[in-house]
Amino acid sequence: MLIRQALSEGCAALAAAGKGSPGLDASLLLAEVLGTSRTALAAAGEDELPQKALDSFRLLIGRRLGGECVAYILGRKEFRGLEFSVNKSVLVPRPETETLVEAALEVWGIGNGEWGVKNRSGKTAGNFRVLDLCTGSGAVAVSLKSEWPDLTVWASDISAKALKVARANAARLLPPESICFFLGDLFEALPNPQSPFPIPQFNLIVSNPPYIPGAQIETLSPEVKNEPRIALDGGEDGLAIIKGIIAAAPDYLIRGGALLLEADPGQMKNIAGLLEKNGFMNIKEYRDLSGSERVIGGTLS
């Protein structure tokens, strides 16, 4: 069978099953089997595909048809120009989560006078301290540190398996010991701010927490349901974890420090109210590339 015929076969199978982007998925999977790029694959369309490679390709297409996402099959996903290792212990980094990183960059630029943080052209963040809660694969924390090497970055997650993935990504993509990781439930992973040896308070806290209402998870696509439920389930109203973060964050932020949260667009009004009740001001929403309100944050009064 020719390479283009195999691609056509895989694409047709995925399209018939209603899988999104069947052409892209098929080409990514065949390129993986052949150890080549999608560009080179397109140029080799009239070449004969060895039977062993065809069998491997069909196996990967079968996994995709079974509801496994391409990122899990490949074991990697690109996020802000970096390639992150992923497995079923972590959420797959999504383009909309890049909004959280962009919001952090904007906060640093706006905070030039108040926090002594230079804008992006200044090439330094000084003693700016950031905490990434629910770090998962480490995509947000690693991206922030990569784009601002002078940052001091902490990251935590309740899942030991997820934290193992995050640590591995940080070790591969950053200089040694660039991020300090903690295992535990949100702020419980950190030393108590009133302890004899507390962690310094943060200038910025960011989080992409679980925010899907528990009852809705079974209605999601097989691909999403294959991701770790602990990283998806936000309780009855989707806000259980977010409420905990907002309530505790003031103890861990400097005065004037910022909290940024990814959430569902339909939750923004409720989250804004929670932020106001817990002493946050200058509340702002940030839109993702689709135009949806994806990140919300404020500064501690």
PDB file of C-alpha atoms in Angstrom:
ATOM      1  CA  MET A   1       0.000   0.000   0.000  1.00  0.00           C
ATOM      2  CA  LEU A   2       1.224   3.510  -0.810  1.00  0.00           C
ATOM      3  CA  ILE A   3       1.714   6.059   1.963  1.00  0.00           C
ATOM      4  CA  ARG A   4      -1.039   8.282   0.554  1.00  0.00           C
ATOM      5  CA  GLN A   5      -3.414   5.300   0.432  1.00  0.00           C
ATOM      6  CA  ALA A   6      -2.676   4.430   4.053  1.00  0.00           C
ATOM      7  CA  LEU A   7      -3.300   8.036   5.037  1.00  0.00           C
ATOM      8  CA  SER A   8      -6.571   8.033   3.152  1.00  0.00           C
ATOM      9  CA  GLU A   9      -7.624   4.799   4.852  1.00  0.00           C
ATOM     10  CA  GLY A  10      -6.824   6.122   8.318  1.00  0.00           C
ATOM     11  CA  CYS A  11      -8.482   9.447   7.655  1.00  0.00           C
ATOM     12  CA  ALA A  12     -11.655   7.761   6.384  1.00  0.00           C
ATOM     13  CA  ALA A  13     -11.852   5.513   9.447  1.00  0.00           C
ATOM     14  CA  LEU A  14     -11.496   8.453  11.825  1.00  0.00           C
ATOM     15  CA  ALA A  15     -13.965  10.595   9.877  1.00  0.00           C
ATOM     16  CA  ALA A  16     -16.535   7.801   9.886  1.00  0.00           C
ATOM     17  CA  ALA A  17     -16.212   7.579  13.672  1.00  0.00           C
ATOM     18  CA  GLY A  18     -16.709  11.326  14.020  1.00  0.00           C
ATOM     19  CA  LYS A  19     -13.226  12.023  15.325  1.00  0.00           C
ATOM     20  CA  GLY A  20     -12.173  15.653  15.029  1.00  0.00           C
ATOM     21  CA  SER A  21      -9.397  16.579  12.580  1.00  0.00           C
ATOM     22  CA  PRO A  22      -9.152  13.083  11.026  1.00  0.00           C
ATOM     23  CA  GLY A  23      -6.607  14.177   8.404  1.00  0.00           C
ATOM     24  CA  LEU A  24      -4.339  15.800  10.972  1.00  0.00           C
ATOM     25  CA  ASP A  25      -4.606  12.888  13.374  1.00  0.00           C
ATOM     26  CA  ALA A  26      -3.896  10.288  10.704  1.00  0.00           C
ATOM     27  CA  SER A  27      -0.850  12.160   9.422  1.00  0.00           C
ATOM     28  CA  LEU A  28       0.537  12.658  12.926  1.00  0.00           C
ATOM     29  CA  LEU A  29       0.171   8.967  13.706  1.00  0.00           C
ATOM     30  CA  LEU A  30       1.722   7.771  10.438  1.00  0.00           C
ATOM     31  CA  ALA A  31       4.580  10.248  10.790  1.00  0.00           C
ATOM     32  CA  GLU A  32       5.205   8.818  14.253  1.00  0.00           C
ATOM     33  CA  VAL A  33       5.316   5.268  12.913  1.00  0.00           C
ATOM     34  CA  LEU A  34       7.796   6.259  10.206  1.00  0.00           C
ATOM     35  CA  GLY A  35       9.844   8.524  12.452  1.00  0.00           C
ATOM     36  CA  THR A  36       9.448  11.467  10.111  1.00  0.00           C
ATOM     37  CA  SER A  37       7.700  14.821   9.886  1.00  0.00           C
ATOM     38  CA  ARG A  38       4.275  15.528   8.418  1.00  0.00           C
ATOM     39  CA  THR A  39       5.959  17.620   5.721  1.00  0.00           C
ATOM     40  CA  ALA A  40       8.227  14.758   4.682  1.00  0.00           C
ATOM     41  CA  LEU A  41       5.273  12.390   4.852  1.00  0.00           C
ATOM     42  CA  ALA A  42       3.308  14.476   2.351  1.00  0.00           C
ATOM     43  CA  ALA A  43       6.257  14.516  -0.042  1.00  0.00           C
ATOM     44  CA  ALA A  44       6.557  10.713   0.159  1.00  0.00           C
ATOM     45  CA  GLY A  45       2.942   9.985  -0.702  1.00  0.00           C
ATOM     46  CA  GLU A  46       3.750   7.725  -3.669  1.00  0.00           C
ATOM     47  CA  ASP A  47       6.266   5.646  -1.721  1.00  0.00           C
ATOM     48  CA  GLU A  48       5.400   2.115  -0.700  1.00  0.00           C
ATOM     49  CA  LEU A  49       4.587   1.669   2.974  1.00  0.00           C
ATOM     50  CA  PRO A  50       6.200  -1.446   4.483  1.00  0.00           C
ATOM     51  CA  GLN A  51       3.695  -3.945   5.865  1.00  0.00           C
ATOM     52  CA  LYS A  52       5.128  -3.701   9.377  1.00  0.00           C
ATOM     53  CA  ALA A  53       4.658   0.068   9.352  1.00  0.00           C
ATOM     54  CA  LEU A  54       1.123  -0.326   8.006  1.00  0.00           C
ATOM     55  CA  ASP A  55       0.275  -2.743  10.803  1.00  0.00           C
ATOM     56  CA  SER A  56       1.671  -0.329  13.395  1.00  0.00           C
ATOM     57  CA  PHE A  57      -0.265   2.558  11.853  1.00  0.00           C
ATOM     58  CA  ARG A  58      -3.522   0.607  11.912  1.00  0.00           C
ATOM     59  CA  LEU A  59      -2.883  -0.233  15.564  1.00  0.00           C
ATOM     60  CA  LEU A  60      -2.517   3.458  16.418  1.00  0.00           C
ATOM     61  CA  ILE A  61      -5.632   4.325  14.420  1.00  0.00           C
ATOM     62  CA  GLY A  62      -7.440   1.658  16.456  1.00  0.00           C
ATOM     63  CA  ARG A  63      -6.358   3.313  19.681  1.00  0.00           C
ATOM     64  CA  ARG A  64      -7.575   6.654  18.374  1.00  0.00           C
ATOM     65  CA  LEU A  65     -10.916   5.107  17.410  1.00  0.00           C
ATOM     66  CA  GLY A  66     -11.135   3.737  20.937  1.00  0.00           C
ATOM     67  CA  GLY A  67     -11.197   7.266  22.344  1.00  0.00           C
ATOM     68  CA  GLU A  68      -7.523   7.740  23.149  1.00  0.00           C
ATOM     69  CA  CYS A  69      -6.348  11.214  22.168  1.00  0.00           C
ATOM     70  CA  VAL A  70      -3.381  11.698  19.841  1.00  0.00           C
ATOM     71  CA  ALA A  71      -1.313  13.352  22.580  1.00  0.00           C
ATOM     72  CA  TYR A  72      -1.545  10.275  24.814  1.00  0.00           C
ATOM     73  CA  ILE A  73      -0.759   7.981  21.885  1.00  0.00           C
ATOM     74  CA  LEU A  74       2.319  10.018  20.972  1.00  0.00           C
ATOM     75  CA  GLY A  75       3.214  10.714  24.587  1.00  0.00           C
ATOM     76  CA  ARG A  76       3.745  14.418  23.960  1.00  0.00           C
ATOM     77  CA  LYS A  77       1.977  17.713  23.308  1.00  0.00           C
ATOM     78  CA  GLU A  78       3.253  21.127  22.246  1.00  0.00           C
ATOM     79  CA  PHE A  79       2.454  24.103  24.468  1.00  0.00           C
ATOM     80  CA  ARG A  80       3.852  27.593  23.850  1.00  0.00           C
ATOM     81  CA  GLY A  81       6.516  26.212  21.561  1.00  0.00           C
ATOM     82  CA  LEU A  82       7.734  23.609  24.054  1.00  0.00           C
ATOM     83  CA  GLU A  83       7.153  19.875  23.751  1.00  0.00           C
ATOM     84  CA  PHE A  84       5.743  18.397  26.959  1.00  0.00           C
ATOM     85  CA  SER A  85       5.652  14.714  27.788  1.00  0.00           C
ATOM     86  CA  VAL A  86       2.141  13.587  28.748  1.00  0.00           C
ATOM     87  CA  ASN A  87       0.452  10.405  29.874  1.00  0.00           C
ATOM     88  CA  LYS A  88      -2.878   9.456  31.423  1.00  0.00           C
ATOM     89  CA  SER A  89      -1.776  10.866  34.799  1.00  0.00           C
ATOM     90  CA  VAL A  90      -2.096  14.438  33.537  1.00  0.00           C
ATOM     91  CA  LEU A  91      -4.423  16.604  31.496  1.00  0.00           C
ATOM     92  CA  VAL A  92      -3.292  17.254  27.944  1.00  0.00           C
ATOM     93  CA  PRO A  93      -2.143  20.907  27.720  1.00  0.00           C
ATOM     94  CA  ARG A  94      -4.667  22.854  25.662  1.00  0.00           C
ATOM     95  CA  PRO A  95      -4.335  26.014  23.578  1.00  0.00           C
ATOM     96  CA  GLU A  96      -6.857  27.845  25.765  1.00  0.00           C
ATOM     97  CA  THR A  97      -4.604  27.365  28.790  1.00  0.00           C
ATOM     98  CA  GLU A  98      -1.986  29.486  27.034  1.00  0.00           C
ATOM     99  CA  THR A  99      -4.331  32.345  27.983  1.00  0.00           C
ATOM    100  CA  LEU A 100      -3.278  31.789  31.590  1.00  0.00           C
ATOM    101  CA  VAL A 101       0.374  32.293  30.659  1.00  0.00           C
ATOM    102  CA  GLU A 102      -0.479  35.340  28.562  1.00  0.00           C
ATOM    103  CA  ALA A 103      -2.450  36.826  31.465  1.00  0.00           C
ATOM    104  CA  ALA A 104       0.553  36.333  33.749  1.00  0.00           C
ATOM    105  CA  LEU A 105       2.782  38.103  31.221  1.00  0.00           C
ATOM    106  CA  GLU A 106       0.306  40.981  31.125  1.00  0.00           C
ATOM    107  CA  VAL A 107       0.231  41.204  34.910  1.00  0.00           C
ATOM    108  CA  TRP A 108       4.011  41.478  34.995  1.00  0.00           C
ATOM    109  CA  GLY A 109       3.969  44.236  32.432  1.00  0.00           C
ATOM    110  CA  ILE A 110       1.220  46.174  34.247  1.00  0.00           C
ATOM    111  CA  GLY A 111       2.940  45.607  37.595  1.00  0.00           C
ATOM    112  CA  ASN A 112       6.163  47.366  36.604  1.00  0.00           C
ATOM    113  CA  GLY A 113       5.928  50.113  39.190  1.00  0.00           C
ATOM    114  CA  GLU A 114       4.068  48.314  41.961  1.00  0.00           C
ATOM    115  CA  TRP A 115       6.118  45.120  42.011  1.00  0.00           C
ATOM    116  CA  GLY A 116       9.393  46.325  40.511  1.00  0.00           C
ATOM    117  CA  VAL A 117       8.924  43.956  37.596  1.00  0.00           C
ATOM    118  CA  LYS A 118      10.211  45.039  34.218  1.00  0.00           C
ATOM    119  CA  ASN A 119       8.123  44.380  31.138  1.00  0.00           C
ATOM    120  CA  ARG A 120       9.088  41.652  28.679  1.00  0.00           C
ATOM    121  CA  SER A 121      11.716  43.816  27.003  1.00  0.00           C
ATOM    122  CA  GLY A 122      13.441  44.262  30.380  1.00  0.00           C
ATOM    123  CA  LYS A 123      14.462  40.581  30.373  1.00  0.00           C
ATOM    124  CA  THR A 124      14.221  40.226  34.141  1.00  0.00           C
ATOM    125  CA  ALA A 125      11.578  39.570  36.755  1.00  0.00           C
ATOM    126  CA  GLY A 126      13.808  40.352  39.726  1.00  0.00           C
ATOM    127  CA  ASN A 127      12.541  38.636  42.878  1.00  0.00           C
ATOM    128  CA  PHE A 128       9.099  37.971  41.439  1.00  0.00           C
ATOM    129  CA  ARG A 129       7.662  34.809  43.004  1.00  0.00           C
ATOM    130  CA  VAL A 130       4.966  32.760  41.330  1.00  0.00           C
ATOM    131  CA  LEU A 131       3.034  29.674  42.470  1.00  0.00           C
ATOM    132  CA  ASP A 132       1.298  27.299  40.049  1.00  0.00           C
ATOM    133  CA  LEU A 133      -1.407  25.268  41.772  1.00  0.00           C
ATOM    134  CA  CYS A 134      -2.703  22.036  40.154  1.00  0.00           C
ATOM    135  CA  THR A 135       0.367  22.040  37.933  1.00  0.00           C
ATOM    136  CA  GLY A 136      -0.394  18.715  36.192  1.00  0.00           C
ATOM    137  CA  SER A 137       2.159  18.237  33.417  1.00  0.00           C
ATOM    138  CA  GLY A 138       3.897  21.425  34.535  1.00  0.00           C
ATOM    139  CA  ALA A 139       3.013  23.175  31.262  1.00  0.00           C
ATOM    140  CA  VAL A 140       2.172  26.530  32.854  1.00  0.00           C
ATOM    141  CA  ALA A 141       4.987  26.563  35.426  1.00  0.00           C
ATOM    142  CA  VAL A 142       7.634  25.430  32.940  1.00  0.00           C
ATOM    143  CA  SER A 143       6.443  27.899  30.299  1.00  0.00           C
ATOM    144  CA  LEU A 144       6.573  30.781  32.766  1.00  0.00           C
ATOM    145  CA  LYS A 145      10.073  29.865  33.890  1.00  0.00           C
ATOM    146  CA  SER A 146      11.196  29.345  30.306  1.00  0.00           C
ATOM    147  CA  GLU A 147       9.940  32.747  29.212  1.00  0.00           C
ATOM    148  CA  TRP A 148      11.154  34.530  32.365  1.00  0.00           C
ATOM    149  CA  PRO A 149      14.284  32.693  33.586  1.00  0.00           C
ATOM    150  CA  ASP A 150      14.726  35.071  36.541  1.00  0.00           C
ATOM    151  CA  LEU A 151      11.376  34.096  38.036  1.00  0.00           C
ATOM    152  CA  THR A 152      11.249  32.115  41.256  1.00  0.00           C
ATOM    153  CA  VAL A 153       8.689  29.387  40.572  1.00  0.00           C
ATOM    154  CA  TRP A 154       6.902  26.946  42.876  1.00  0.00           C
ATOM    155  CA  ALA A 155       4.388  24.356  41.673  1.00  0.00           C
ATOM    156  CA  SER A 156       2.154  21.867  43.462  1.00  0.00           C
ATOM    157  CA  ASP A 157      -0.229  19.038  42.656  1.00  0.00           C
ATOM    158  CA  ILE A 158      -2.265  16.557  44.687  1.00  0.00           C
ATOM    159  CA  SER A 159      -1.250  13.681  42.379  1.00  0.00           C
ATOM    160  CA  ALA A 160       2.166  12.087  42.867  1.00  0.00           C
ATOM    161  CA  LYS A 161       1.948  10.620  39.351  1.00  0.00           C
ATOM    162  CA  ALA A 162       1.222  14.020  37.836  1.00  0.00           C
ATOM    163  CA  LEU A 163       4.049  15.610  39.796  1.00  0.00           C
ATOM    164  CA  LYS A 164       6.429  12.968  38.450  1.00  0.00           C
ATOM    165  CA  VAL A 165       5.494  14.025  34.907  1.00  0.00           C
ATOM    166  CA  ALA A 166       5.892  17.717  35.779  1.00  0.00           C
ATOM    167  CA  ARG A 167       9.305  17.155  37.330  1.00  0.00           C
ATOM    168  CA  ALA A 168      10.446  15.199  34.273  1.00  0.00           C
ATOM    169  CA  ASN A 169       9.284  17.964  31.932  1.00  0.00           C
ATOM    170  CA  ALA A 170      11.036  20.609  34.003  1.00  0.00           C
ATOM    171  CA  ALA A 171      14.241  18.560  34.092  1.00  0.00           C
ATOM    172  CA  ARG A 172      14.197  18.131  30.310  1.00  0.00           C
ATOM    173  CA  LEU A 173      13.168  21.658  29.312  1.00  0.00           C
ATOM    174  CA  LEU A 174      14.832  23.838  31.958  1.00  0.00           C
ATOM    175  CA  PRO A 175      18.162  24.115  33.787  1.00  0.00           C
ATOM    176  CA  PRO A 176      18.465  21.885  36.888  1.00  0.00           C
ATOM    177  CA  GLU A 177      16.310  22.748  39.908  1.00  0.00           C
ATOM    178  CA  SER A 178      14.535  25.590  38.125  1.00  0.00           C
ATOM    179  CA  ILE A 179      11.191  24.890  39.818  1.00  0.00           C
ATOM    180  CA  CYS A 180      10.437  23.853  43.387  1.00  0.00           C
ATOM    181  CA  PHE A 181       7.710  21.178  43.374  1.00  0.00           C
ATOM    182  CA  PHE A 182       5.400  20.260  46.255  1.00  0.00           C
ATOM    183  CA  LEU A 183       3.048  17.296  46.631  1.00  0.00           C
ATOM    184  CA  GLY A 184      -0.276  17.942  48.305  1.00  0.00           C
ATOM    185  CA  ASP A 185      -3.781  19.394  48.141  1.00  0.00           C
ATOM    186  CA  LEU A 186      -3.518  23.016  46.977  1.00  0.00           C
ATOM    187  CA  PHE A 187      -1.891  25.177  49.669  1.00  0.00           C
ATOM    188  CA  GLU A 188      -1.659  22.240  52.073  1.00  0.00           C
ATOM    189  CA  ALA A 189       1.362  21.169  50.038  1.00  0.00           C
ATOM    190  CA  LEU A 190       3.223  24.272  51.229  1.00  0.00           C
ATOM    191  CA  PRO A 191       4.580  25.151  54.672  1.00  0.00           C
ATOM    192  CA  ASN A 192       2.044  27.101  56.701  1.00  0.00           C
ATOM    193  CA  PRO A 193       2.596  30.873  56.322  1.00  0.00           C
ATOM    194  CA  GLN A 194       2.655  31.146  60.137  1.00  0.00           C
ATOM    195  CA  SER A 195       5.186  28.327  60.565  1.00  0.00           C
ATOM    196  CA  PRO A 196       8.735  29.048  61.839  1.00  0.00           C
ATOM    197  CA  PHE A 197      10.067  28.466  58.323  1.00  0.00           C
ATOM    198  CA  PRO A 198       7.320  29.709  56.001  1.00  0.00           C
ATOM    199  CA  ILE A 199       7.533  29.951  52.245  1.00  0.00           C
ATOM    200  CA  PRO A 200       7.877  33.587  51.160  1.00  0.00           C
ATOM    201  CA  GLN A 201       4.599  35.106  50.056  1.00  0.00           C
ATOM    202  CA  PHE A 202       3.966  35.174  46.328  1.00  0.00           C
ATOM    203  CA  ASN A 203       3.578  38.020  43.874  1.00  0.00           C
ATOM    204  CA  LEU A 204       1.378  35.872  41.670  1.00  0.00           C
ATOM    205  CA  ILE A 205      -0.615  32.664  42.007  1.00  0.00           C
ATOM    206  CA  VAL A 206      -1.890  30.931  38.871  1.00  0.00           C
ATOM    207  CA  SER A 207      -4.010  27.821  38.520  1.00  0.00           C
ATOM    208  CA  ASN A 208      -5.826  25.726  35.952  1.00  0.00           C
ATOM    209  CA  PRO A 209      -7.880  23.809  38.531  1.00  0.00           C
ATOM    210  CA  PRO A 210     -10.615  21.201  38.050  1.00  0.00           C
ATOM    211  CA  TYR A 211     -13.726  23.191  37.144  1.00  0.00           C
ATOM    212  CA  ILE A 212     -16.140  20.815  35.399  1.00  0.00           C
ATOM    213  CA  PRO A 213     -19.310  19.995  37.419  1.00  0.00           C
ATOM    214  CA  GLY A 214     -19.066  16.357  38.437  1.00  0.00           C
ATOM    215  CA  ALA A 215     -22.380  15.351  36.888  1.00  0.00           C
ATOM    216  CA  GLN A 216     -21.284  16.646  33.483  1.00  0.00           C
ATOM    217  CA  ILE A 217     -18.156  14.531  33.194  1.00  0.00           C
ATOM    218  CA  GLU A 218     -19.999  11.468  31.887  1.00  0.00           C
ATOM    219  CA  THR A 219     -21.428  13.589  29.065  1.00  0.00           C
ATOM    220  CA  LEU A 220     -17.977  14.562  27.791  1.00  0.00           C
ATOM    221  CA  SER A 221     -16.177  13.027  24.824  1.00  0.00           C
ATOM    222  CA  PRO A 222     -14.347   9.715  25.307  1.00  0.00           C
ATOM    223  CA  GLU A 223     -11.057  11.583  24.832  1.00  0.00           C
ATOM    224  CA  VAL A 224     -11.749  13.888  27.782  1.00  0.00           C
ATOM    225  CA  LYS A 225     -13.146  11.091  29.937  1.00  0.00           C
ATOM    226  CA  ASN A 226      -9.837   9.263  29.417  1.00  0.00           C
ATOM    227  CA  GLU A 227      -8.067  12.102  31.208  1.00  0.00           C
ATOM    228  CA  PRO A 228      -7.650  11.916  35.017  1.00  0.00           C
ATOM    229  CA  ARG A 229     -10.969  12.656  36.719  1.00  0.00           C
ATOM    230  CA  ILE A 230      -9.197  14.278  39.657  1.00  0.00           C
ATOM    231  CA  ALA A 231      -7.996  16.977  37.254  1.00  0.00           C
ATOM    232  CA  LEU A 232     -11.487  17.537  35.820  1.00  0.00           C
ATOM    233  CA  ASP A 233     -14.032  17.242  38.638  1.00  0.00           C
ATOM    234  CA  GLY A 234     -14.784  20.579  40.276  1.00  0.00           C
ATOM    235  CA  GLY A 235     -17.577  19.253  42.475  1.00  0.00           C
ATOM    236  CA  GLU A 236     -21.325  19.804  42.198  1.00  0.00           C
ATOM    237  CA  ASP A 237     -21.131  23.290  40.664  1.00  0.00           C
ATOM    238  CA  GLY A 238     -17.607  23.054  39.281  1.00  0.00           C
ATOM    239  CA  LEU A 239     -16.385  25.671  41.736  1.00  0.00           C
ATOM    240  CA  ALA A 240     -15.378  23.576  44.760  1.00  0.00           C
ATOM    241  CA  ILE A 241     -11.630  23.784  44.102  1.00  0.00           C
ATOM    242  CA  ILE A 242     -11.799  27.374  42.897  1.00  0.00           C
ATOM    243  CA  LYS A 243     -13.585  28.450  46.097  1.00  0.00           C
ATOM    244  CA  GLY A 244     -10.827  26.855  48.177  1.00  0.00           C
ATOM    245  CA  ILE A 245      -8.095  28.579  46.189  1.00  0.00           C
ATOM    246  CA  ILE A 246      -9.722  32.011  46.418  1.00  0.00           C
ATOM    247  CA  ALA A 247     -10.394  31.690  50.160  1.00  0.00           C
ATOM    248  CA  ALA A 248      -6.824  30.683  51.034  1.00  0.00           C
ATOM    249  CA  ALA A 249      -4.884  32.725  48.488  1.00  0.00           C
ATOM    250  CA  PRO A 250      -4.759  35.973  50.543  1.00  0.00           C
ATOM    251  CA  ASP A 251      -2.597  34.214  53.146  1.00  0.00           C
ATOM    252  CA  TYR A 252      -0.017  33.403  50.476  1.00  0.00           C
ATOM    253  CA  LEU A 253      -0.016  36.625  48.439  1.00  0.00           C
ATOM    254  CA  ILE A 254       1.788  39.882  49.101  1.00  0.00           C
ATOM    255  CA  ARG A 255      -0.422  42.958  49.294  1.00  0.00           C
ATOM    256  CA  GLY A 256      -1.136  43.916  45.694  1.00  0.00           C
ATOM    257  CA  GLY A 257      -0.281  40.405  44.503  1.00  0.00           C
ATOM    258  CA  ALA A 258      -2.424  38.786  41.838  1.00  0.00           C
ATOM    259  CA  LEU A 259      -4.449  35.590  41.498  1.00  0.00           C
ATOM    260  CA  LEU A 260      -5.241  34.211  38.026  1.00  0.00           C
ATOM    261  CA  LEU A 261      -7.593  31.275  37.434  1.00  0.00           C
ATOM    262  CA  GLU A 262      -8.637  29.369  34.337  1.00  0.00           C
ATOM    263  CA  ALA A 263     -12.331  28.482  34.353  1.00  0.00           C
ATOM    264  CA  ASP A 264     -15.387  27.926  32.198  1.00  0.00           C
ATOM    265  CA  PRO A 265     -16.815  31.091  30.591  1.00  0.00           C
ATOM    266  CA  GLY A 266     -20.151  30.453  32.305  1.00  0.00           C
ATOM    267  CA  GLN A 267     -18.489  30.550  35.738  1.00  0.00           C
ATOM    268  CA  MET A 268     -16.896  33.983  35.419  1.00  0.00           C
ATOM    269  CA  LYS A 269     -19.675  35.977  37.098  1.00  0.00           C
ATOM    270  CA  ASN A 270     -19.697  33.716  40.168  1.00  0.00           C
ATOM    271  CA  ILE A 271     -15.904  33.717  40.399  1.00  0.00           C
ATOM    272  CA  ALA A 272     -15.805  37.515  40.190  1.00  0.00           C
ATOM    273  CA  GLY A 273     -18.164  37.644  43.182  1.00  0.00           C
ATOM    274  CA  LEU A 274     -15.963  35.231  45.134  1.00  0.00           C
ATOM    275  CA  LEU A 275     -12.881  37.301  44.389  1.00  0.00           C
ATOM    276  CA  GLU A 276     -14.579  40.496  45.574  1.00  0.00           C
ATOM    277  CA  LYS A 277     -15.763  38.856  48.806  1.00  0.00           C
ATOM    278  CA  ASN A 278     -12.216  37.679  49.560  1.00  0.00           C
ATOM    279  CA  GLY A 279     -10.542  41.045  49.194  1.00  0.00           C
ATOM    280  CA  PHE A 280      -9.560  41.110  45.535  1.00  0.00           C
ATOM    281  CA  MET A 281      -9.977  44.174  43.333  1.00  0.00           C
ATOM    282  CA  ASN A 282      -9.182  45.197  39.736  1.00  0.00           C
ATOM    283  CA  ILE A 283     -10.948  42.035  38.612  1.00  0.00           C
ATOM    284  CA  LYS A 284     -10.364  41.291  34.962  1.00  0.00           C
ATOM    285  CA  GLU A 285     -11.272  38.565  32.494  1.00  0.00           C
ATOM    286  CA  TYR A 286      -9.003  37.375  29.680  1.00  0.00           C
ATOM    287  CA  ARG A 287     -10.282  35.863  26.441  1.00  0.00           C
ATOM    288  CA  ASP A 288      -8.774  32.865  24.652  1.00  0.00           C
ATOM    289  CA  LEU A 289      -8.178  32.669  20.897  1.00  0.00           C
ATOM    290  CA  SER A 290     -11.784  31.612  20.299  1.00  0.00           C
ATOM    291  CA  GLY A 291     -12.998  34.788  22.025  1.00  0.00           C
ATOM    292  CA  SER A 292     -14.289  32.965  25.105  1.00  0.00           C
ATOM    293  CA  GLU A 293     -13.662  34.323  28.591  1.00  0.00           C
ATOM    294  CA  ARG A 294     -11.140  31.777  29.836  1.00  0.00           C
ATOM    295  CA  VAL A 295      -9.099  33.337  32.649  1.00  0.00           C
ATOM    296  CA  ILE A 296     -10.153  35.630  35.483  1.00  0.00           C
ATOM    297  CA  GLY A 297      -8.053  37.335  38.102  1.00  0.00           C
ATOM    298  CA  GLY A 298      -7.619  40.224  40.479  1.00  0.00           C
ATOM    299  CA  THR A 299      -5.148  41.867  42.830  1.00  0.00           C
ATOM    300  CA  LEU A 300      -5.230  41.595  46.600  1.00  0.00           C
ATOM    301  CA  SER A 301      -6.318  44.858  48.222  1.00  0.00           C
TER     302      SER A 301
END
